[in-house]
Short mmCIF file of C-alpha atoms in Angstrom, two decimals:
data_model
loop_
_atom_site.label_atom_id
_atom_site.label_comp_id
_atom_site.label_asym_id
_atom_site.label_seq_id
_atom_site.Cartn_x
_atom_site.Cartn_y
_atom_site.Cartn_z
CA MET G 139 14.76 2.68 -33.85
CA SER G 140 14.65 0.37 -30.87
CA ILE G 141 12.48 1.36 -27.95
CA ILE G 142 14.08 -1.14 -25.60
CA ARG G 143 17.27 -3.11 -26.03
CA THR G 144 19.11 -5.29 -23.55
CA GLU G 145 22.68 -6.47 -23.79
CA GLU G 146 23.87 -9.52 -21.88
CA LEU G 147 21.26 -8.96 -19.20
CA CYS G 148 21.68 -11.22 -16.15
CA LYS G 149 19.64 -11.47 -13.02
CA ASN G 150 20.35 -13.67 -10.01
CA PHE G 151 18.16 -14.39 -7.06
CA GLY G 152 20.83 -15.49 -4.60
CA ASP G 153 22.60 -18.39 -6.31
CA LEU G 154 19.80 -18.92 -8.77
CA GLN G 155 20.44 -17.49 -12.23
CA VAL G 156 17.03 -16.34 -13.41
CA LEU G 157 18.25 -14.50 -16.51
CA GLN G 158 21.42 -15.38 -18.39
CA ASN G 159 22.87 -13.07 -21.01
CA VAL G 160 19.57 -11.96 -22.46
CA ASN G 161 19.81 -9.88 -25.61
CA LEU G 162 16.41 -8.55 -26.54
CA THR G 163 15.41 -5.78 -28.91
CA VAL G 164 11.98 -4.28 -29.27
CA ASN G 165 11.70 -1.85 -32.18
CA SER G 166 9.27 1.01 -32.42
CA GLY G 167 5.84 -0.18 -33.52
CA GLU G 168 6.69 -3.83 -33.00
CA VAL G 169 4.65 -6.37 -31.06
CA VAL G 170 7.03 -8.82 -29.41
CA VAL G 171 5.61 -11.81 -27.59
CA ILE G 172 7.67 -13.82 -25.13
CA ILE G 173 6.65 -17.43 -24.64
CA GLY G 174 8.16 -20.31 -22.74
CA PRO G 175 7.64 -22.68 -19.84
CA SER G 176 7.02 -21.29 -16.36
CA GLY G 177 10.23 -20.48 -14.53
CA ALA G 178 11.88 -19.44 -17.78
CA GLY G 179 12.43 -15.90 -16.47
CA LYS G 180 9.88 -14.21 -18.76
CA SER G 181 8.24 -12.11 -16.07
CA THR G 182 11.57 -11.31 -14.45
CA LEU G 183 12.86 -10.01 -17.78
CA LEU G 184 9.85 -7.73 -18.13
CA ARG G 185 10.13 -6.54 -14.54
CA SER G 186 13.84 -5.88 -14.94
CA LEU G 187 13.16 -3.47 -17.77
CA ASN G 188 11.13 -1.07 -15.63
CA THR G 189 13.23 -1.48 -12.49
CA LEU G 190 10.70 -3.55 -10.53
CA GLU G 191 13.67 -5.92 -10.33
CA THR G 192 17.25 -4.70 -10.18
CA ILE G 193 19.50 -6.36 -12.68
CA THR G 194 22.67 -8.19 -11.68
CA SER G 195 24.68 -7.36 -14.76
CA GLY G 196 24.30 -6.22 -18.33
CA LYS G 197 22.93 -3.13 -20.03
CA ILE G 198 19.49 -1.77 -20.78
CA PHE G 199 19.00 0.86 -23.48
CA ILE G 200 15.87 2.94 -23.85
CA GLU G 201 15.54 4.51 -27.31
CA ASP G 202 19.23 3.77 -27.84
CA ASN G 203 20.28 5.72 -24.74
CA LEU G 204 21.93 3.80 -21.94
CA PHE G 205 19.33 3.39 -19.21
CA CYS G 206 21.54 1.47 -16.85
CA ARG G 207 24.57 -0.76 -16.75
CA ALA G 208 25.24 -3.16 -13.91
CA GLU G 209 28.12 -5.42 -12.95
CA GLN G 210 27.97 -8.03 -10.22
CA GLY G 211 24.78 -6.68 -8.72
CA VAL G 212 25.95 -3.07 -8.62
CA ILE G 213 24.64 -0.31 -10.89
CA LYS G 214 27.71 1.20 -12.54
CA GLU G 215 26.12 3.73 -14.83
CA GLU G 216 22.66 5.10 -15.25
CA MET G 217 20.69 8.00 -16.66
CA SER G 218 20.19 11.17 -14.66
CA LYS G 219 17.28 11.01 -12.27
CA GLU G 220 15.01 13.11 -14.48
CA ASP G 221 15.81 11.14 -17.63
CA LYS G 222 15.28 7.91 -15.75
CA LYS G 223 11.91 9.04 -14.46
CA ALA G 224 10.87 10.13 -17.94
CA ALA G 225 12.06 6.85 -19.44
CA LEU G 226 10.11 4.86 -16.88
CA LEU G 227 6.97 6.84 -17.67
CA ASP G 228 7.40 5.85 -21.30
CA MET G 229 6.84 2.23 -20.23
CA GLY G 230 3.29 1.26 -19.34
CA MET G 231 2.89 -1.93 -17.37
CA VAL G 232 -0.03 -4.31 -17.09
CA PHE G 233 0.18 -6.93 -14.36
CA GLN G 234 -1.14 -10.45 -14.14
CA ARG G 235 -3.18 -9.54 -11.08
CA PHE G 236 -4.37 -6.13 -12.36
CA ASN G 237 -3.25 -4.21 -9.24
CA LEU G 238 -5.92 -1.57 -9.60
CA PHE G 239 -6.16 0.77 -6.61
CA PRO G 240 -9.24 -0.53 -4.77
CA ASN G 241 -9.74 2.74 -2.88
CA MET G 242 -10.28 4.67 -6.12
CA THR G 243 -13.09 4.45 -8.65
CA VAL G 244 -12.33 3.20 -12.14
CA LYS G 245 -12.07 6.75 -13.43
CA GLU G 246 -9.84 7.84 -10.54
CA ASN G 247 -7.55 4.90 -11.21
CA VAL G 248 -7.07 6.05 -14.79
CA MET G 249 -6.68 9.71 -13.76
CA ALA G 250 -4.25 9.07 -10.89
CA GLY G 251 -1.06 9.10 -12.99
CA PRO G 252 -1.87 12.10 -15.18
CA VAL G 253 -3.16 14.22 -12.26
CA HIS G 254 -0.58 13.40 -9.58
CA VAL G 255 2.49 12.64 -11.66
CA LYS G 256 2.10 14.63 -14.88
CA LYS G 257 0.13 17.43 -13.13
CA THR G 258 -2.47 17.44 -15.89
CA PRO G 259 -5.46 19.65 -14.97
CA LYS G 260 -8.27 17.55 -13.50
CA GLU G 261 -10.86 18.34 -16.20
CA GLU G 262 -8.47 17.41 -18.96
CA ALA G 263 -7.38 14.21 -17.21
CA GLU G 264 -11.00 13.26 -16.64
CA LYS G 265 -11.91 13.84 -20.27
CA ARG G 266 -8.96 11.75 -21.37
CA ALA G 267 -9.78 9.02 -18.83
CA LEU G 268 -13.32 8.76 -20.14
CA GLU G 269 -12.03 8.51 -23.71
CA LEU G 270 -9.69 5.70 -22.70
CA LEU G 271 -12.45 3.89 -20.83
CA GLU G 272 -14.60 4.24 -23.93
CA LYS G 273 -11.78 2.70 -25.91
CA VAL G 274 -11.60 -0.36 -23.63
CA GLY G 275 -15.42 -0.55 -23.57
CA LEU G 276 -15.95 0.47 -19.96
CA ALA G 277 -17.20 4.05 -20.10
CA ASP G 278 -20.32 2.99 -18.18
CA LYS G 279 -18.20 1.74 -15.27
CA ALA G 280 -16.30 5.01 -14.77
CA ASP G 281 -17.70 5.62 -11.28
CA ALA G 282 -17.68 2.02 -10.07
CA TYR G 283 -15.07 0.68 -7.68
CA PRO G 284 -12.79 -2.07 -9.05
CA SER G 285 -14.23 -4.65 -6.64
CA ARG G 286 -17.54 -4.43 -8.52
CA LEU G 287 -15.87 -5.41 -11.80
CA SER G 288 -15.08 -8.81 -13.27
CA GLY G 289 -11.44 -9.78 -13.75
CA GLY G 290 -11.60 -9.04 -17.44
CA GLN G 291 -13.08 -5.62 -16.81
CA GLN G 292 -10.46 -4.87 -14.16
CA GLN G 293 -7.69 -5.80 -16.55
CA ARG G 294 -9.12 -3.53 -19.23
CA VAL G 295 -9.17 -0.68 -16.70
CA ALA G 296 -5.55 -1.50 -15.85
CA ILE G 297 -4.70 -1.18 -19.54
CA ALA G 298 -6.48 2.19 -19.68
CA ARG G 299 -4.59 3.30 -16.58
CA ALA G 300 -1.26 2.47 -18.20
CA LEU G 301 -2.30 4.13 -21.49
CA ALA G 302 -3.26 7.31 -19.64
CA MET G 303 0.44 8.03 -19.15
CA GLN G 304 0.86 7.96 -22.95
CA PRO G 305 3.65 5.41 -22.89
CA LYS G 306 5.83 4.61 -25.89
CA ILE G 307 5.77 0.92 -25.05
CA MET G 308 3.35 -1.28 -23.18
CA LEU G 309 4.66 -4.20 -21.12
CA PHE G 310 2.15 -6.97 -20.49
CA ASP G 311 3.02 -9.49 -17.80
CA GLU G 312 0.73 -12.48 -18.39
CA PRO G 313 -2.31 -10.20 -18.58
CA THR G 314 -4.82 -13.02 -19.01
CA SER G 315 -3.35 -15.70 -16.74
CA ALA G 316 -5.47 -14.76 -13.72
CA LEU G 317 -8.71 -14.62 -15.71
CA ASP G 318 -11.53 -17.09 -16.07
CA PRO G 319 -11.37 -18.59 -19.57
CA GLU G 320 -14.48 -16.79 -20.79
CA LEU G 321 -12.97 -13.40 -19.88
CA VAL G 322 -9.67 -13.84 -21.72
CA GLY G 323 -11.10 -12.82 -25.09
CA GLU G 324 -12.19 -9.33 -24.06
CA VAL G 325 -8.71 -8.47 -22.79
CA LEU G 326 -6.98 -9.92 -25.85
CA ASN G 327 -9.31 -7.90 -28.08
CA VAL G 328 -8.25 -4.67 -26.38
CA MET G 329 -4.62 -5.70 -26.85
CA LYS G 330 -5.21 -6.50 -30.52
CA ASP G 331 -6.79 -3.08 -31.02
CA LEU G 332 -3.76 -1.49 -29.42
CA ALA G 333 -1.41 -3.43 -31.66
CA ALA G 334 -3.45 -2.46 -34.70
CA GLN G 335 -3.09 1.21 -33.72
CA GLY G 336 0.67 0.83 -33.84
CA MET G 337 1.47 0.64 -30.12
CA THR G 338 4.83 -0.92 -29.36
CA MET G 339 4.18 -3.92 -27.14
CA LEU G 340 6.17 -6.49 -25.23
CA CYS G 341 3.94 -9.26 -23.95
CA VAL G 342 4.59 -12.29 -21.82
CA THR G 343 1.69 -14.61 -22.43
CA HIS G 344 0.53 -18.19 -22.67
CA GLU G 345 -2.03 -17.25 -25.32
CA MET G 346 -0.46 -18.88 -28.34
CA GLY G 347 -3.34 -17.85 -30.60
CA PHE G 348 -2.66 -14.21 -29.75
CA ALA G 349 1.07 -14.64 -30.33
CA ARG G 350 0.51 -16.25 -33.72
CA GLU G 351 -2.01 -13.66 -34.84
CA VAL G 352 -0.60 -10.40 -33.49
CA ALA G 353 3.13 -10.79 -32.89
CA ASP G 354 5.70 -9.38 -35.25
CA LYS G 355 8.33 -11.32 -33.37
CA VAL G 356 8.05 -14.29 -31.03
CA VAL G 357 10.76 -14.92 -28.47
CA PHE G 358 11.09 -18.33 -26.88
CA MET G 359 12.70 -18.42 -23.45
CA ALA G 360 13.71 -21.35 -21.28
CA ASP G 361 15.98 -21.57 -18.24
CA GLY G 362 16.63 -17.84 -18.19
CA GLN G 363 17.84 -17.68 -21.77
CA ILE G 364 16.44 -16.69 -25.12
CA LEU G 365 16.69 -19.89 -27.11
CA GLU G 366 14.94 -18.78 -30.28
CA GLU G 367 13.37 -15.74 -31.82
CA GLY G 368 11.65 -15.17 -35.12
CA THR G 369 8.35 -14.60 -36.83
CA PRO G 370 5.35 -16.51 -35.46
CA GLU G 371 5.57 -18.70 -38.57
CA GLU G 372 9.21 -19.60 -37.84
CA ILE G 373 8.72 -20.28 -34.14
CA PHE G 374 5.39 -22.08 -34.26
CA ASN G 375 5.84 -24.07 -37.46
CA HIS G 376 9.58 -24.65 -37.54
CA PRO G 377 10.97 -24.54 -34.01
CA LYS G 378 14.67 -25.36 -34.13
CA THR G 379 15.57 -26.26 -30.55
CA ALA G 380 14.37 -29.38 -28.82
CA LYS G 381 13.11 -27.34 -25.84
CA ALA G 382 10.93 -25.17 -28.06
CA GLN G 383 9.60 -28.20 -29.92
CA GLN G 384 8.76 -29.88 -26.66
CA PHE G 385 7.14 -26.76 -25.21
CA LEU G 386 5.07 -26.06 -28.28
CA SER G 387 3.87 -29.62 -28.59
CA SER G 388 2.66 -29.46 -25.00
CA VAL G 389 0.74 -26.19 -25.36
CA LEU G 390 -0.59 -26.28 -28.92
CA MET V 273 -33.58 8.50 50.83
CA ASN V 274 -34.01 5.59 48.44
CA ASP V 275 -31.18 4.19 46.29
CA PHE V 276 -32.35 5.77 43.09
CA SER V 277 -32.45 9.30 44.40
CA ARG V 278 -29.04 8.79 46.01
CA ILE V 279 -27.63 7.83 42.63
CA LEU V 280 -29.20 10.96 41.14
CA THR V 281 -27.43 13.15 43.66
CA TRP V 282 -24.08 11.57 42.74
CA LEU V 283 -24.63 11.87 39.05
CA PRO V 284 -23.26 15.41 38.50
CA GLN V 285 -19.95 14.45 40.16
CA LEU V 286 -19.77 11.19 38.25
CA LEU V 287 -20.37 12.95 34.94
CA LEU V 288 -17.66 15.48 35.75
CA GLY V 289 -15.29 12.56 36.33
CA ALA V 290 -16.47 10.95 33.10
CA ARG V 291 -15.69 14.16 31.25
CA THR V 292 -12.07 14.04 32.41
CA THR V 293 -11.87 10.38 31.40
CA ILE V 294 -13.30 11.04 27.95
CA VAL V 295 -11.22 14.14 27.25
CA ILE V 296 -7.96 12.41 28.16
CA THR V 297 -8.87 9.30 26.17
CA ILE V 298 -9.82 11.13 23.00
CA LEU V 299 -6.97 13.64 23.07
CA ALA V 300 -4.33 11.02 23.94
CA VAL V 301 -5.38 8.50 21.31
CA GLY V 302 -6.11 11.26 18.78
CA ILE V 303 -2.71 12.93 19.08
CA GLY V 304 -1.11 9.53 19.59
CA LEU V 305 -2.52 8.47 16.25
CA ILE V 306 -0.73 11.28 14.40
CA LEU V 307 2.50 10.59 16.24
CA SER V 308 2.18 6.87 15.59
CA LEU V 309 1.98 7.35 11.84
CA PHE V 310 5.45 8.89 11.89
CA LEU V 311 6.72 6.19 14.23
CA ALA V 312 5.36 3.45 11.99
CA LEU V 313 6.88 4.99 8.84
CA GLY V 314 10.09 5.52 10.81
CA LYS V 315 10.22 1.92 11.90
CA MET V 316 9.86 0.86 8.26
CA SER V 317 12.48 3.37 7.14
CA ARG V 318 15.75 2.14 5.68
CA ILE V 319 17.56 5.05 7.30
CA PHE V 320 19.40 3.43 10.19
CA VAL V 321 19.13 6.22 12.77
CA ILE V 322 15.42 6.82 12.20
CA ASN V 323 14.66 3.12 12.17
CA LYS V 324 16.53 2.44 15.40
CA PHE V 325 15.12 5.49 17.17
CA CYS V 326 11.53 4.52 16.36
CA SER V 327 12.12 0.88 17.28
CA ALA V 328 13.64 1.90 20.61
CA TYR V 329 10.79 4.30 21.32
CA ILE V 330 8.18 1.61 20.70
CA PHE V 331 10.17 -0.94 22.72
CA PHE V 332 10.45 1.42 25.70
CA PHE V 333 6.82 2.51 25.87
CA ARG V 334 5.43 -0.96 25.37
CA GLY V 335 7.99 -2.52 27.68
CA THR V 336 7.47 -0.42 30.82
CA PRO V 337 4.27 -0.02 32.86
CA LEU V 338 2.11 2.95 31.96
CA LEU V 339 1.74 3.64 35.67
CA MET V 340 5.49 3.98 36.02
CA GLN V 341 5.68 6.24 32.96
CA ILE V 342 3.13 8.58 34.53
CA TYR V 343 4.93 8.60 37.86
CA PHE V 344 8.26 9.21 36.24
CA LEU V 345 7.01 12.03 34.03
CA TYR V 346 5.23 13.87 36.84
CA PHE V 347 7.36 13.18 39.91
CA GLY V 348 10.61 11.87 38.47
CA LEU V 349 11.65 14.30 35.75
CA PRO V 350 11.69 17.43 37.96
CA GLN V 351 14.37 15.78 40.11
CA PHE V 352 16.67 15.43 37.14
CA HIS V 353 16.26 19.06 36.14
CA PRO V 354 13.83 21.68 37.40
CA ALA V 355 13.15 22.78 33.82
CA LEU V 356 11.52 19.41 33.21
CA THR V 357 8.78 20.12 35.75
CA ILE V 358 5.26 19.75 34.42
CA ARG V 359 3.03 21.84 36.68
CA SER V 360 -0.34 20.65 35.49
CA ALA V 361 -1.24 17.07 36.35
CA PHE V 362 -3.61 17.10 33.41
CA VAL V 363 -0.84 18.03 30.96
CA ALA V 364 1.47 15.42 32.46
CA ALA V 365 -1.21 12.76 32.10
CA MET V 366 -1.91 13.82 28.53
CA ILE V 367 1.76 13.57 27.57
CA ALA V 368 2.20 10.16 29.19
CA TYR V 369 -0.93 8.69 27.65
CA THR V 370 -0.21 10.16 24.22
CA LEU V 371 3.36 8.86 24.13
CA ASN V 372 2.22 5.46 25.36
CA SER V 373 -0.69 4.97 23.01
CA ALA V 374 1.44 6.16 20.06
CA ALA V 375 3.76 3.20 20.66
CA TYR V 376 0.94 0.68 20.54
CA LEU V 377 -0.78 2.37 17.59
CA ALA V 378 2.47 2.51 15.64
CA GLU V 379 2.70 -1.26 15.61
CA ASN V 380 -0.90 -1.51 14.42
CA ILE V 381 -0.25 1.00 11.66
CA ARG V 382 2.91 -0.77 10.57
CA ALA V 383 1.03 -4.07 10.39
CA GLY V 384 -1.76 -2.34 8.43
CA ILE V 385 0.64 -0.86 5.90
CA GLN V 386 2.62 -4.06 5.51
CA SER V 387 -0.56 -6.05 4.91
CA ILE V 388 -1.19 -4.10 1.68
CA ASP V 389 -0.41 -6.16 -1.41
CA LYS V 390 3.03 -5.55 -2.92
CA GLY V 391 1.36 -5.17 -6.30
CA GLN V 392 -0.12 -1.87 -5.14
CA PHE V 393 3.36 -0.41 -4.62
CA GLU V 394 4.48 -1.76 -8.00
CA ALA V 395 1.46 -0.41 -9.85
CA ALA V 396 1.97 3.01 -8.27
CA LYS V 397 5.63 2.94 -9.24
CA THR V 398 4.91 2.07 -12.87
CA ILE V 399 2.67 5.12 -13.26
CA GLY V 400 5.45 7.26 -11.83
CA MET V 401 4.23 7.98 -8.31
CA SER V 402 6.88 8.92 -5.77
CA GLY V 403 7.16 6.98 -2.54
CA ALA V 404 5.33 9.70 -0.63
CA GLN V 405 2.54 9.87 -3.21
CA THR V 406 2.16 6.10 -3.12
CA MET V 407 1.77 6.22 0.65
CA ARG V 408 -0.64 9.15 0.65
CA LEU V 409 -2.83 8.23 -2.30
CA VAL V 410 -2.74 4.44 -2.41
CA ILE V 411 -1.41 2.68 0.67
CA ILE V 412 -2.63 4.72 3.64
CA PRO V 413 -6.24 5.02 2.41
CA GLN V 414 -6.34 1.23 2.16
CA ALA V 415 -4.54 0.73 5.46
CA VAL V 416 -6.98 3.08 7.23
CA ARG V 417 -9.82 0.68 6.57
CA ARG V 418 -7.88 -2.15 8.18
CA LEU V 419 -6.79 0.07 11.06
CA ILE V 420 -10.25 0.99 12.23
CA PRO V 421 -10.80 -2.12 14.40
CA PRO V 422 -7.43 -1.96 16.23
CA VAL V 423 -7.73 1.82 16.72
CA GLY V 424 -11.21 1.33 18.15
CA ASN V 425 -9.70 -1.24 20.46
CA GLU V 426 -7.06 1.24 21.57
CA PHE V 427 -9.73 3.84 22.45
CA ILE V 428 -11.62 1.33 24.55
CA MET V 429 -8.51 0.12 26.36
CA MET V 430 -7.35 3.68 26.97
CA LEU V 431 -10.73 4.61 28.42
CA LYS V 432 -10.03 2.26 31.29
CA ASP V 433 -6.29 2.93 31.52
CA VAL V 434 -7.16 6.56 32.24
CA SER V 435 -8.24 5.45 35.74
CA LEU V 436 -4.52 5.48 36.57
CA VAL V 437 -4.50 9.29 36.57
CA ALA V 438 -5.80 9.19 40.14
CA ILE V 439 -2.20 8.69 41.29
CA ILE V 440 -1.26 12.19 40.20
CA GLY V 441 -4.40 13.67 41.71
CA LEU V 442 -6.74 13.94 38.74
CA ALA V 443 -10.38 13.17 39.33
CA ASP V 444 -11.45 10.80 36.59
CA LEU V 445 -14.56 8.64 36.75
CA THR V 446 -12.94 5.86 38.80
CA LYS V 447 -11.40 8.27 41.27
CA VAL V 448 -14.72 10.12 41.76
CA THR V 449 -16.52 6.83 42.25
CA ARG V 450 -14.10 5.69 44.94
CA ALA V 451 -14.35 9.04 46.71
CA ILE V 452 -18.14 8.88 46.79
CA SER V 453 -18.03 5.28 47.90
CA SER V 454 -15.85 6.01 50.90
CA SER V 455 -17.61 9.20 51.91
CA SER V 456 -21.07 7.66 51.67
CA ALA V 457 -19.93 4.28 52.99
CA THR V 458 -21.68 2.32 50.25
CA ALA V 459 -20.69 0.39 47.16
CA LEU V 460 -23.89 1.41 45.42
CA VAL V 461 -22.11 4.15 43.46
CA TYR V 462 -20.13 1.54 41.53
CA ILE V 463 -23.26 0.54 39.64
CA PRO V 464 -23.97 3.89 37.93
CA ALA V 465 -20.22 4.35 37.41
CA MET V 466 -19.92 1.08 35.56
CA ILE V 467 -23.01 1.89 33.53
CA ILE V 468 -21.39 5.18 32.49
CA TYR V 469 -18.24 3.29 31.40
CA LEU V 470 -20.38 0.91 29.38
CA ILE V 471 -22.28 3.77 27.75
CA ILE V 472 -19.02 5.46 26.70
CA THR V 473 -17.69 2.15 25.37
CA ALA V 474 -20.91 1.62 23.43
CA LEU V 475 -20.54 5.08 21.90
CA PHE V 476 -16.98 4.33 20.81
CA GLN V 477 -18.13 1.03 19.35
CA PHE V 478 -20.92 2.76 17.46
CA VAL V 479 -18.57 5.38 16.02
CA PHE V 480 -16.03 2.76 14.90
CA ASN V 481 -18.64 0.44 13.42
CA THR V 482 -20.00 3.38 11.44
CA LEU V 483 -16.52 4.33 10.24
CA GLU V 484 -15.84 0.75 9.25
CA LYS V 485 -18.99 0.65 7.14
CA LYS V 486 -18.19 4.00 5.56
CA TYR V 487 -14.68 2.91 4.59
CA SER V 488 -15.87 -0.43 3.28
CA VAL V 489 -17.67 1.08 0.29
CA TYR V 490 -15.02 -0.13 -2.11
CA GLU V 491 -14.75 -3.67 -0.80
#
């Protein structure tokens, strides 16, 4: 079963076509990694899926149910409000710049969604938050404020915060791009653990090593289009398009 | 009688005047602060009527002299309709100062809210928070920290603007000082009066510096 599927997804910023007829499928349990040069529309694609960007045209399906359909910048069809809210909660998002809430401690950041949105009792949410922090190796920082943490630690908290909502899919938008090189590994390790536990993941990243090692499917995007998709072996060792060959030779 | 003992005899009157000044300042800015939050949110609202109303409100109160607003409220309104008469000069002053400071504070609050990183709104949205929850739990707590200096500024400016209440017959610190000066035929009273103003200002500064430190724990 597919968790997310797009059909002919397009997104324009004014006259600029950022996404052109993107057809993407992420199946349950799959790790899909999107690579490509900057300006390819990778982040926009991710952000379109959870409505941080509104799509110009095309369809998005969540678990094979129509999430929304747009034509010429207008939403023509979408799920009922409740279904839409539930579907959005099934998508966890991790941002390039962490976006932790600086006014809350690490633990409060992780508890915020469960307590205020899912109305989980505080004790239960706290217990679960501590388990998640344990999982990302930051149980000892539970009462610290995000500003006291390194970038890598902040990003791991951000992952725990997204996981606290028990999403069916995790969207990663260049989660290691804002990190100092020595901090990238700790975040990738958490992501690898997640993948190993069967979490469905859609990652935009420039970490080719991670893509090669963890991805079930690699998607290569350029100029707002998906030019190639396949196994890491196919994309990295036998890229078919000239753009992919050029991109890979410049990053590998 | 030497100068010092003369000042001591004036002191009770001066302090009474200072009390009026302080009460009006704190109540006006305090209530104005609550009102300004709604004005600021209103001015950011996408709902046309609310947006325009709040913009017009802020434009009016920042665009006309406070002195004229006080006059108009106390002496002007009753002429339009007797039901609009405000009998107490104190209440009239309170209303005018509150409405006026709300307009200035609203712009500070709006700037404070809009200075919060867009990523904070997005992160809140992805964990399912409603717009109101995002404001209450994420944005406003962060904006408060940035609002402390301009709000402190508003208190200190208001403290001195309150001297305008003399025109509707209220005895604030400035009014009392002038009365003593003319009855005793000396300018000496201005010195303790100014010292009292400075002490009140110093107290406000102390309170706001403390608040700023307290709210900076997470930075």
